[in-house]
XYZ file of C-alpha atoms in Angstrom:
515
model
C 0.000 0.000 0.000
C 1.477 3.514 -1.009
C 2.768 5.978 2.118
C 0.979 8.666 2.799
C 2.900 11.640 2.468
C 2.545 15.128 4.869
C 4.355 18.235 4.471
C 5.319 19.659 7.836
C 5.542 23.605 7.697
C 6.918 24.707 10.880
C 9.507 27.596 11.343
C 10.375 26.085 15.036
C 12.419 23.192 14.602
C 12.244 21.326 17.865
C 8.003 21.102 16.943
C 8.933 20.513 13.638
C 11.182 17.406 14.916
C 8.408 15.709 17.397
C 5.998 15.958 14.484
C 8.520 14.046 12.170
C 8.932 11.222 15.084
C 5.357 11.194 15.839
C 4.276 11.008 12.228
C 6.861 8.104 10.860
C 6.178 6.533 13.783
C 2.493 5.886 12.726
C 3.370 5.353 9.884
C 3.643 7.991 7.604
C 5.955 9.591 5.258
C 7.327 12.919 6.066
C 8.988 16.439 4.382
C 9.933 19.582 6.520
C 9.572 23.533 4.995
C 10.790 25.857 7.424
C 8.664 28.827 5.890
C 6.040 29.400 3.770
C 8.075 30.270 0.699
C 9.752 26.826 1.281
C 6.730 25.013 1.426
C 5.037 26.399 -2.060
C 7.940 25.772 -3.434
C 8.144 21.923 -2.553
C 4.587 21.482 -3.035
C 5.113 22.817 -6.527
C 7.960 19.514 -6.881
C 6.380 16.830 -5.033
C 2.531 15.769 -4.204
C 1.658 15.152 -0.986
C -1.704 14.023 1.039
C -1.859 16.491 3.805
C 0.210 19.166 4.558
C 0.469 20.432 8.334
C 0.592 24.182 8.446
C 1.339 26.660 10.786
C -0.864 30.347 10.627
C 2.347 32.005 12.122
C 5.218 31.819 9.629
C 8.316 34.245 7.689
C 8.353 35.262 4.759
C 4.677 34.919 4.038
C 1.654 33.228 6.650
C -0.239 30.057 6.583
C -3.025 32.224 5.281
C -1.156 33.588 2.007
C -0.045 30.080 1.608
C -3.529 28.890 1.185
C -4.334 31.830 -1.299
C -0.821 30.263 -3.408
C -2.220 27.030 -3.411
C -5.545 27.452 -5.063
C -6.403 24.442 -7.606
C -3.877 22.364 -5.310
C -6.519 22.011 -2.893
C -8.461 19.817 -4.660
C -5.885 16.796 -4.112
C -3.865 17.921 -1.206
C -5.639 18.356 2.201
C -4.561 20.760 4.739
C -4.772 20.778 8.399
C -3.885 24.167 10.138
C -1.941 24.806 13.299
C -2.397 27.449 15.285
C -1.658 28.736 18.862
C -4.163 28.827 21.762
C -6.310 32.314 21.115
C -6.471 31.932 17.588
C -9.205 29.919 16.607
C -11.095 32.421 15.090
C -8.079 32.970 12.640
C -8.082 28.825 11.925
C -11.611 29.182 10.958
C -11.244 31.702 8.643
C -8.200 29.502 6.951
C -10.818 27.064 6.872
C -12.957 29.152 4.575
C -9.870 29.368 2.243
C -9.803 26.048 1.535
C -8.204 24.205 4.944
C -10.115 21.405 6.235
C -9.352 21.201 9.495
C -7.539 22.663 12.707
C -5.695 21.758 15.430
C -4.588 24.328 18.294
C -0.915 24.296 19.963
C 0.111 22.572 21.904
C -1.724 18.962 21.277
C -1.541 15.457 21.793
C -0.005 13.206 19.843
C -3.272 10.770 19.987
C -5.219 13.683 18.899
C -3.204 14.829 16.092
C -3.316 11.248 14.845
C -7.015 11.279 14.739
C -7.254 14.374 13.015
C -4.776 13.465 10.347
C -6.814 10.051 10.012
C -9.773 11.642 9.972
C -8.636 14.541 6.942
C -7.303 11.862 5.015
C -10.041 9.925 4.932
C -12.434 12.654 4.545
C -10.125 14.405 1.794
C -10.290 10.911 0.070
C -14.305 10.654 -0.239
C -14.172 14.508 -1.363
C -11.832 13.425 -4.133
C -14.145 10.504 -5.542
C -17.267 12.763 -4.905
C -14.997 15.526 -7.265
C -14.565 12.839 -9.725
C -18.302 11.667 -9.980
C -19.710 14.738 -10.390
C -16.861 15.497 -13.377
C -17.902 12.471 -14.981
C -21.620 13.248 -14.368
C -21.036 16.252 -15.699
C -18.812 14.994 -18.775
C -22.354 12.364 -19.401
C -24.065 15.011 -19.551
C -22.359 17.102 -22.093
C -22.357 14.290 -23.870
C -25.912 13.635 -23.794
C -26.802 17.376 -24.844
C -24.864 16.919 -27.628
C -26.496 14.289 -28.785
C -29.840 15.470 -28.141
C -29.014 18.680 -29.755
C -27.449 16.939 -32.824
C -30.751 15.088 -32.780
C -32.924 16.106 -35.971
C -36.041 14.343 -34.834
C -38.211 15.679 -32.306
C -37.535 14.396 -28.611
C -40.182 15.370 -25.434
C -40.056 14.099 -22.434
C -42.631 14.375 -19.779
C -43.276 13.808 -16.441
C -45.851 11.290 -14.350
C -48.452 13.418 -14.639
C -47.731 14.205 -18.646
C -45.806 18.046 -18.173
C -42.914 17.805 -20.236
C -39.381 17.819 -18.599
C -37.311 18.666 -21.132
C -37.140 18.781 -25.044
C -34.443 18.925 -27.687
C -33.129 22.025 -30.009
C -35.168 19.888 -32.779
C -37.826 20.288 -31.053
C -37.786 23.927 -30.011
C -36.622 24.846 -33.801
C -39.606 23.087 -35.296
C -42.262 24.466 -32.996
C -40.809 28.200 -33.249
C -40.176 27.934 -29.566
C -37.878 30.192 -27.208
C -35.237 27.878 -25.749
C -36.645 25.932 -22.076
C -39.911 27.935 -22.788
C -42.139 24.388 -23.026
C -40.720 23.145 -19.775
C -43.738 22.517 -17.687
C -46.508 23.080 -19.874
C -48.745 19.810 -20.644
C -47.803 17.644 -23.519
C -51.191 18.621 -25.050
C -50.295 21.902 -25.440
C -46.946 21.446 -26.841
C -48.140 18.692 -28.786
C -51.074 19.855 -30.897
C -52.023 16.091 -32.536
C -55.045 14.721 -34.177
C -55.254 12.097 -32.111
C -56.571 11.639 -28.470
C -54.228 12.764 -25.548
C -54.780 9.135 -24.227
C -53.630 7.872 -28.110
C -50.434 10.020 -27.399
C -47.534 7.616 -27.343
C -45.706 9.804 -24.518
C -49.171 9.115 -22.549
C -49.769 5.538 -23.568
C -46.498 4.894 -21.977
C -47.161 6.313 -18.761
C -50.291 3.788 -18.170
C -48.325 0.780 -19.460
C -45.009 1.027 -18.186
C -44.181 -0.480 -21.678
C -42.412 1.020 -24.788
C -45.247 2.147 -27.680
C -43.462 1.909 -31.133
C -44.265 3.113 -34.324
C -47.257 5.273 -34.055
C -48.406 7.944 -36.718
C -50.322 10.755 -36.483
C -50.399 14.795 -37.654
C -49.579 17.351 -35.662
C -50.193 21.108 -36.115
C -46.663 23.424 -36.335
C -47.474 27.038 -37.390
C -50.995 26.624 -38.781
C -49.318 23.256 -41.179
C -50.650 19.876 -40.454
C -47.196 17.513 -40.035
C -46.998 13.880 -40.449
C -45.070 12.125 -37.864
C -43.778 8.569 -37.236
C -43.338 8.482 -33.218
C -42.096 5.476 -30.743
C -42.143 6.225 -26.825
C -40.639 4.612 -23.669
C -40.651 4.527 -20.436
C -38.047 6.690 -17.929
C -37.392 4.314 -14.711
C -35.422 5.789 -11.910
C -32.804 3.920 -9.991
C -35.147 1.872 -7.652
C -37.441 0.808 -10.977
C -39.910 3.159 -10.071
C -41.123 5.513 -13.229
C -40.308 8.907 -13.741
C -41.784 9.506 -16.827
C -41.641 8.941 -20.403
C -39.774 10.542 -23.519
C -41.227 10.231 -26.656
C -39.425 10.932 -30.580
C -41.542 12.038 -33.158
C -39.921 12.142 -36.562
C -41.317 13.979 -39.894
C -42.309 12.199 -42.200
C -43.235 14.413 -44.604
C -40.796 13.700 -47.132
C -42.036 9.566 -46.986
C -45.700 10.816 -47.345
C -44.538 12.568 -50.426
C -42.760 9.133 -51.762
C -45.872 7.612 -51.065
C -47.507 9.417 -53.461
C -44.774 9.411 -56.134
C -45.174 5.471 -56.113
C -48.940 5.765 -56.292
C -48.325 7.559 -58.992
C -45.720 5.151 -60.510
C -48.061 2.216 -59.867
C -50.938 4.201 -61.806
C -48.517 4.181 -64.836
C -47.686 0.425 -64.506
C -51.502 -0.205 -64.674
C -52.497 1.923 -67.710
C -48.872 2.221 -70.010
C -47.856 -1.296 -69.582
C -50.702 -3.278 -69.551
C -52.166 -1.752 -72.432
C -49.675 -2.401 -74.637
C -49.197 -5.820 -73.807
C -53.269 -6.242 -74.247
C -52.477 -4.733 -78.018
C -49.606 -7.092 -78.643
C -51.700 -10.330 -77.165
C -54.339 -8.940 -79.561
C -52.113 -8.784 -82.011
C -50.896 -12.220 -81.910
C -53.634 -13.941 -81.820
C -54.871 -12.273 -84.826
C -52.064 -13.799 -86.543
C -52.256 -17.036 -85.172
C -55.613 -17.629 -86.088
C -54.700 -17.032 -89.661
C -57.058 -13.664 -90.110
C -54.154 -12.118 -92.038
C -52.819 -15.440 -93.764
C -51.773 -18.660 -93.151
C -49.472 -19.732 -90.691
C -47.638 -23.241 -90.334
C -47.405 -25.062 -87.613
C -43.967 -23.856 -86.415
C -45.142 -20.366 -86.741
C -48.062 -21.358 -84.143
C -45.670 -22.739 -81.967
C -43.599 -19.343 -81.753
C -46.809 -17.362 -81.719
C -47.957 -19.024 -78.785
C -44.655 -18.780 -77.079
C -44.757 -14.815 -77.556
C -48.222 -15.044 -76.026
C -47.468 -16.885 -72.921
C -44.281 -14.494 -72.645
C -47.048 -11.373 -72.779
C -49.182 -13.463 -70.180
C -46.042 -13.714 -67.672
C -45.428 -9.940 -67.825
C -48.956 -8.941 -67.311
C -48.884 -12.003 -64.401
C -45.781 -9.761 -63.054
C -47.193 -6.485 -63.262
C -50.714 -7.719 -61.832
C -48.196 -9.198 -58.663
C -46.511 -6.243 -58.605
C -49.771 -4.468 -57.959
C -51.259 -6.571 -55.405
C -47.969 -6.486 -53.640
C -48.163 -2.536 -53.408
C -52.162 -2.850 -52.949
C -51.719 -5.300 -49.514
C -48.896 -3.035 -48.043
C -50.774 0.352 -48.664
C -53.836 -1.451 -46.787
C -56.266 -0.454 -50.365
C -56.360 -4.156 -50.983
C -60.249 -5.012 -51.683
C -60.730 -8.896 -50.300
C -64.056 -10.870 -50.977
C -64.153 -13.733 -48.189
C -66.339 -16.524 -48.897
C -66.916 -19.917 -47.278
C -65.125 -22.214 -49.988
C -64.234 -25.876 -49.924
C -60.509 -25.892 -50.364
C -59.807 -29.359 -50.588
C -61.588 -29.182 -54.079
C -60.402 -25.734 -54.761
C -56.804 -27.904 -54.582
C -57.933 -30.217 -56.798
C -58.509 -28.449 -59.209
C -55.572 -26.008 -59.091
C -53.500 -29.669 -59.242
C -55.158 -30.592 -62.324
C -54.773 -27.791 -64.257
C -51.058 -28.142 -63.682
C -50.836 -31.769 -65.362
C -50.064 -31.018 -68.864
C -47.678 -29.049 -67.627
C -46.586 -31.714 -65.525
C -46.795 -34.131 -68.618
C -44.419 -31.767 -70.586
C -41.716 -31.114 -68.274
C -40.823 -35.234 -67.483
C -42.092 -34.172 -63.470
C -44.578 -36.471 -61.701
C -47.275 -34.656 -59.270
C -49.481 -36.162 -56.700
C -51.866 -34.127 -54.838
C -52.783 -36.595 -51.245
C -55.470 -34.835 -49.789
C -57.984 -36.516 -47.075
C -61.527 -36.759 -47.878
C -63.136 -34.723 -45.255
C -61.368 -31.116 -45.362
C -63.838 -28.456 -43.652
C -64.489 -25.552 -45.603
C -62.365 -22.120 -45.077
C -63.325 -18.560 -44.884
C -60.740 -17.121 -47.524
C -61.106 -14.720 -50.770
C -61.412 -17.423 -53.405
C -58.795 -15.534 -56.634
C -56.080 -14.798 -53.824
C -56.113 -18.467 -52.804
C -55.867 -19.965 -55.933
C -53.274 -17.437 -56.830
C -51.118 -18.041 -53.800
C -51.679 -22.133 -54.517
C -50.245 -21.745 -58.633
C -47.306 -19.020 -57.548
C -46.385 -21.519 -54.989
C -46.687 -24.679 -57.677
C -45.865 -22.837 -60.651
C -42.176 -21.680 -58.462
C -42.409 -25.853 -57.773
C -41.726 -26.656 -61.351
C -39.452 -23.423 -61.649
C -36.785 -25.559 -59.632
C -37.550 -28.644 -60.132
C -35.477 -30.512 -63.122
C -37.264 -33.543 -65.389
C -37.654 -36.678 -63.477
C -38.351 -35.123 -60.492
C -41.492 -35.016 -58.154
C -43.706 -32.333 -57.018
C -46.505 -32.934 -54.135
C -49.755 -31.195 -52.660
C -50.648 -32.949 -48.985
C -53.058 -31.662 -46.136
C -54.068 -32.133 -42.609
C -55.905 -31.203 -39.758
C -53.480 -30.031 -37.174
C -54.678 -28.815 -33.179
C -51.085 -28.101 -31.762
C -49.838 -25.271 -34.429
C -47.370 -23.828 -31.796
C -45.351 -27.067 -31.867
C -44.667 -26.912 -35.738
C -44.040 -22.908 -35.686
C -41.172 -23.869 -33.449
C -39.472 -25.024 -37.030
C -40.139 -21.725 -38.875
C -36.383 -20.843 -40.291
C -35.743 -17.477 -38.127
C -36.622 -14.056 -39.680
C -39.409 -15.240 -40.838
C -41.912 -13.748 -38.171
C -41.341 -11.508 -34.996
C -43.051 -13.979 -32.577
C -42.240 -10.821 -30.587
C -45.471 -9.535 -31.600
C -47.507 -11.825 -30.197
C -48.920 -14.160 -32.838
C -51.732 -16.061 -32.248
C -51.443 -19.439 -32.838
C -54.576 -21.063 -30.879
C -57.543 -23.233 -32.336
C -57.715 -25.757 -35.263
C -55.125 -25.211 -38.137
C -54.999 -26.525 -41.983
C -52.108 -27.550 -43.116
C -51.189 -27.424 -46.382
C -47.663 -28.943 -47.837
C -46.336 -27.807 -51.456
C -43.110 -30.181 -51.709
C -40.738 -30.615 -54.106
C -37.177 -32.282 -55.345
C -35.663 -29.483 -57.140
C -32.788 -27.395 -56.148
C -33.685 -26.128 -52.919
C -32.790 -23.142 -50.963
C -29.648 -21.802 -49.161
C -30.270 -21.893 -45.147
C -29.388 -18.111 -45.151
C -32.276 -17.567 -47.503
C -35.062 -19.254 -45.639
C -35.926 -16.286 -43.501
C -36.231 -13.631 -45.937
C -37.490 -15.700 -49.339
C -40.395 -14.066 -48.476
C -39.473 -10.696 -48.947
C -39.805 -8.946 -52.095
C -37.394 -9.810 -54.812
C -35.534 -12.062 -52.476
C -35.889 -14.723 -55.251
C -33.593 -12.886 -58.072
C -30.766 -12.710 -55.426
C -30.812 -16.174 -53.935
C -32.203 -18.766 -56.590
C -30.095 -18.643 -59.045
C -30.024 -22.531 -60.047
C -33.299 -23.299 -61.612
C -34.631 -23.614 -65.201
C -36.130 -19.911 -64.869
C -35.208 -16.916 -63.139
C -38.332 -15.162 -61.248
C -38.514 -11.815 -60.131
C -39.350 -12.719 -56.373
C -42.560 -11.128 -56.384
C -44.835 -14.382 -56.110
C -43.558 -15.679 -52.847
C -43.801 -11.863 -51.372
C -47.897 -11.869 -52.488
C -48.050 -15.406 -51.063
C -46.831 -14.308 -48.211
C -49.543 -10.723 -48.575
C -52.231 -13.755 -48.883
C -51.279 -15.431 -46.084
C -51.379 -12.595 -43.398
C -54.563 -11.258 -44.386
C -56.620 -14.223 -43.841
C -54.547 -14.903 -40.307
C -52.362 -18.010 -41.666
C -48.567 -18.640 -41.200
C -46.201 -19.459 -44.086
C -42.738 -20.869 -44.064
C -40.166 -22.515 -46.312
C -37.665 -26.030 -45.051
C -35.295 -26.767 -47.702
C -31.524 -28.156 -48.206
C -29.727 -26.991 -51.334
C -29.932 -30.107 -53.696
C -32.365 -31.929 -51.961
C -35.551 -29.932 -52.520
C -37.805 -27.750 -50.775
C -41.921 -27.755 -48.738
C -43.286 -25.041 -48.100
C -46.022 -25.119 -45.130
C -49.038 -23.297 -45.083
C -51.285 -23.433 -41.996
C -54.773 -21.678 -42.535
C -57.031 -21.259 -39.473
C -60.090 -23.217 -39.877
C -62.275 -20.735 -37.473
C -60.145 -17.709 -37.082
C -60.694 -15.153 -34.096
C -62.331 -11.738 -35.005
C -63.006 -10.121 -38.809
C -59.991 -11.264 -41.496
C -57.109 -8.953 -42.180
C -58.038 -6.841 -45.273
């Protein structure tokens, strides 16, 4: 363990001596100055703990010593010594920065105690100093960040009176800096929604984060859209303080929005309709209305045809795609018995099936209870999903449709690849399931891919390997399909070794559909 170290200024020397003897003897280190010009001068060399000084000295007092010292103070404890008759003169040192006093002449046990004492307390003053310099360097750090912030940050109180608020904040509203502090959310926050809606509010009842919210909000007679996510502000002991809540403008995305509105507008009316005149077109030739045409010439006609059909197929996906995540998807849920509805997708798939050298088999059980689903997105999701089968699947291979009745869905979400759903969210996964296999012994999919096939045009990045390259639109509409009637979807697959993809459809699902 280091020494401690004390600085003994004392212009007598016997006093000077017995302090030296009384001092090493407890264990301490020890220096002499025989004046206060001496001692300034060795505390400027050498660092010591506590320095022992006497009010009466040449060349210049214990009280003008203090004065020199200044910032060393703040490591260096002093303990001044002072005849009989002087107190009041030790007390004012101590207002200069001494800590302590001791009056001549004293015991030895007493000085002892004092010096333990100063050390001791000069050593919790010193870690106090160096808290509050890094609280204070935190904080710095934190109002810089806040005020390099260029969302909106408020945070309120318990009772919903905000606490503080960022430059971004103040700038937007056109507000005078630490003007809002105190004032109700309500009225710094001027939204369309209920106060109770406010995510800064709907935090303070739940004691839970509330993400992702949007709703306008009035800034110098402009409505302003804003995306905003709130949590909770818990004090040391867990209890809650509060909540801060950041609001961002989304303005510019709204604005995006309507760009691809726009965009998909054009898709619908200046590609289509082309494509409709070139099918037209085709066939007009094909049926011989402007001459003959051979047999090899039919074959190549027809080929152009079915090329036109995939693009319109494409553009139509493309649509729905946009039309499910903009929530202006129009679904028509009827009571439908999809075990035929299977059937018949299967069998209009065999001449393909024929052609291509691949055997399918669709094993379905006799008794399937009929679903509440929307009848064209079914069937669509049931061909993108077979139509992707033969995709990947080379000649000689095999291609299967299966179903089942299953009451424990939980167990078999447990397999779903990660990524695939935030089980986060709370998915409900109770009551009676359908489950629907679409298997296959093509190529198959990389692990890494399994999580995010889903996701639109996945497909073009990850598979690469089969007889067609698709855009990766179908799987991302299966997937549209899927969530709005309240189903789950997943992909298990090895590369080389083919791939099933699961659907599970609730056969009596809680509440209205998702439209």
């Amino acid at each position: 363990m280091k020494q401690d170290r004390i600085l003994i200024v004392d212009d007598e020397a016997d006093i000077a001596l017995i302090l030296k003897l009384q001092l090493e003897d407890a264990g301490y280190a020890t220096t002499r100055a025989k004046d206060g010009m001496e001692a300034l001068e060795i505390i400027d060399r050498e660092s010591f703990s506590l320095v022992l000084l006497d009010i009466k000295l040449p060349k210049l007092d214990g009280i003008r010593v203090l004065e020199h010292l200044g910032p060393a103070l703040r490591d260096t404890a002093v303990i001044m010594m002072t005849a009989h008759g002087n107190e009041d003169v030790a007390v004012e040192s101590m207002k200069k920065g001494a800590l302590d006093y001791i009056a001549k002449p004293f015991s030895s046990e007493d000085l002892l105690k004092k010096i333990e004492r100063t050390l001791e307390f000069n050593k919790t003053r010193k870690e106090n100093l160096h808290l509050q310099e890094q609280l204070e360097e935190q904080r710095k750090k934190m109002e810089a960040i806040l005020g390099g912030m260029a969302d909106m940050l408020v945070a309120v109180d318990c009772e919903g009176s905000v606490i503080s608020v960022n430059r971004a904040t103040e700038k937007a509203l056109g507000l005078a800096h630490g003007s809002p502090l105190g004032m109700p959310v309500q009225s710094l926050i001027k939204a369309d929604i209920q106060l109770s809606s406010l995510p800064c509010i709907v935090v303070l009842r739940t004691h839970s984060p509330c993400l992702d919210t949007t709703y306008n909000i009035t800034v110098r007679n402009r409505t302003v859209p804003v995306l905003s996510s709130a949590a909770p502000l818990f004090g040391a002991s867990g209890n809650l303080l509060g909540s801060v809540e950041i609001l961002r403008d989304i303005s510019h995305l709204k604005a995006l929005e309507k760009e691809r509105e726009e965009f998909v507008g054009m898709l619908t009316h200046d590609l289509k309709t082309p494509l409709t005149a070139v099918v037209g077109s085709i066939d007009l030739v094909r049926e011989g209305r402007l001459g003959p045409v051979n047999e090899e010439q039919k074959e190549y006609l027809e080929s152009a045809t079915e090329s036109c059909g995939e693009m319109v197929e494409m553009i139509d996906t493309l649509l729905d795609v946009y039309r499910f995540e903009s929530g202006k998807m129009a679904l028509a849920f009827t009571r439908e018995d999809i075990g035929a509805m299977i059937r018949k997708i299967a069998l209009s798939f065999r001449t393909l099936a024929e052609r291509s050298g691949i055997e399918l088999k669709a094993d379905l059980p006799e008794s399937i209870p009929d679903l509440q689903v929307d009848r064209n997105k079914v069937v669509r999701l049931f061909g993108n999903l077979l139509s992707n089968a033969f995709k990947f699947t080379q000649e000689g291979g095999r291609i299967g449709i299966s179903a089942e009745l299953v009451d424990d869905a939980a167990a078999l979400l447990r397999n779903i690849p990660p990524g695939t759903y935030s089980f986060d969210d709370g998915i409900d996964c109770e009551g009676r399931f359908l489950m629907v296999r679409i298997s296959d012994t093509g190529v198959g999919i990389p692990k890494d891919a399994l999580g995010t096939i889903f996701d639109k045009f996945v497909q073009a990045r990850h598979r690469r390997e089969g007889k067609t390259k698709g855009s990766g639109l179908g799987l991302a509409f299966c997937r549209k399909v899927m969530d709005a009637h309240k189903g789950f979807i997943w992909v298990e697959s090895e590369v080389g070794r083919g791939s099933t993809f699961m659907l599970l459809f609730p056969v009596n699902p809680k509440g209205p559909v998702n439209v």
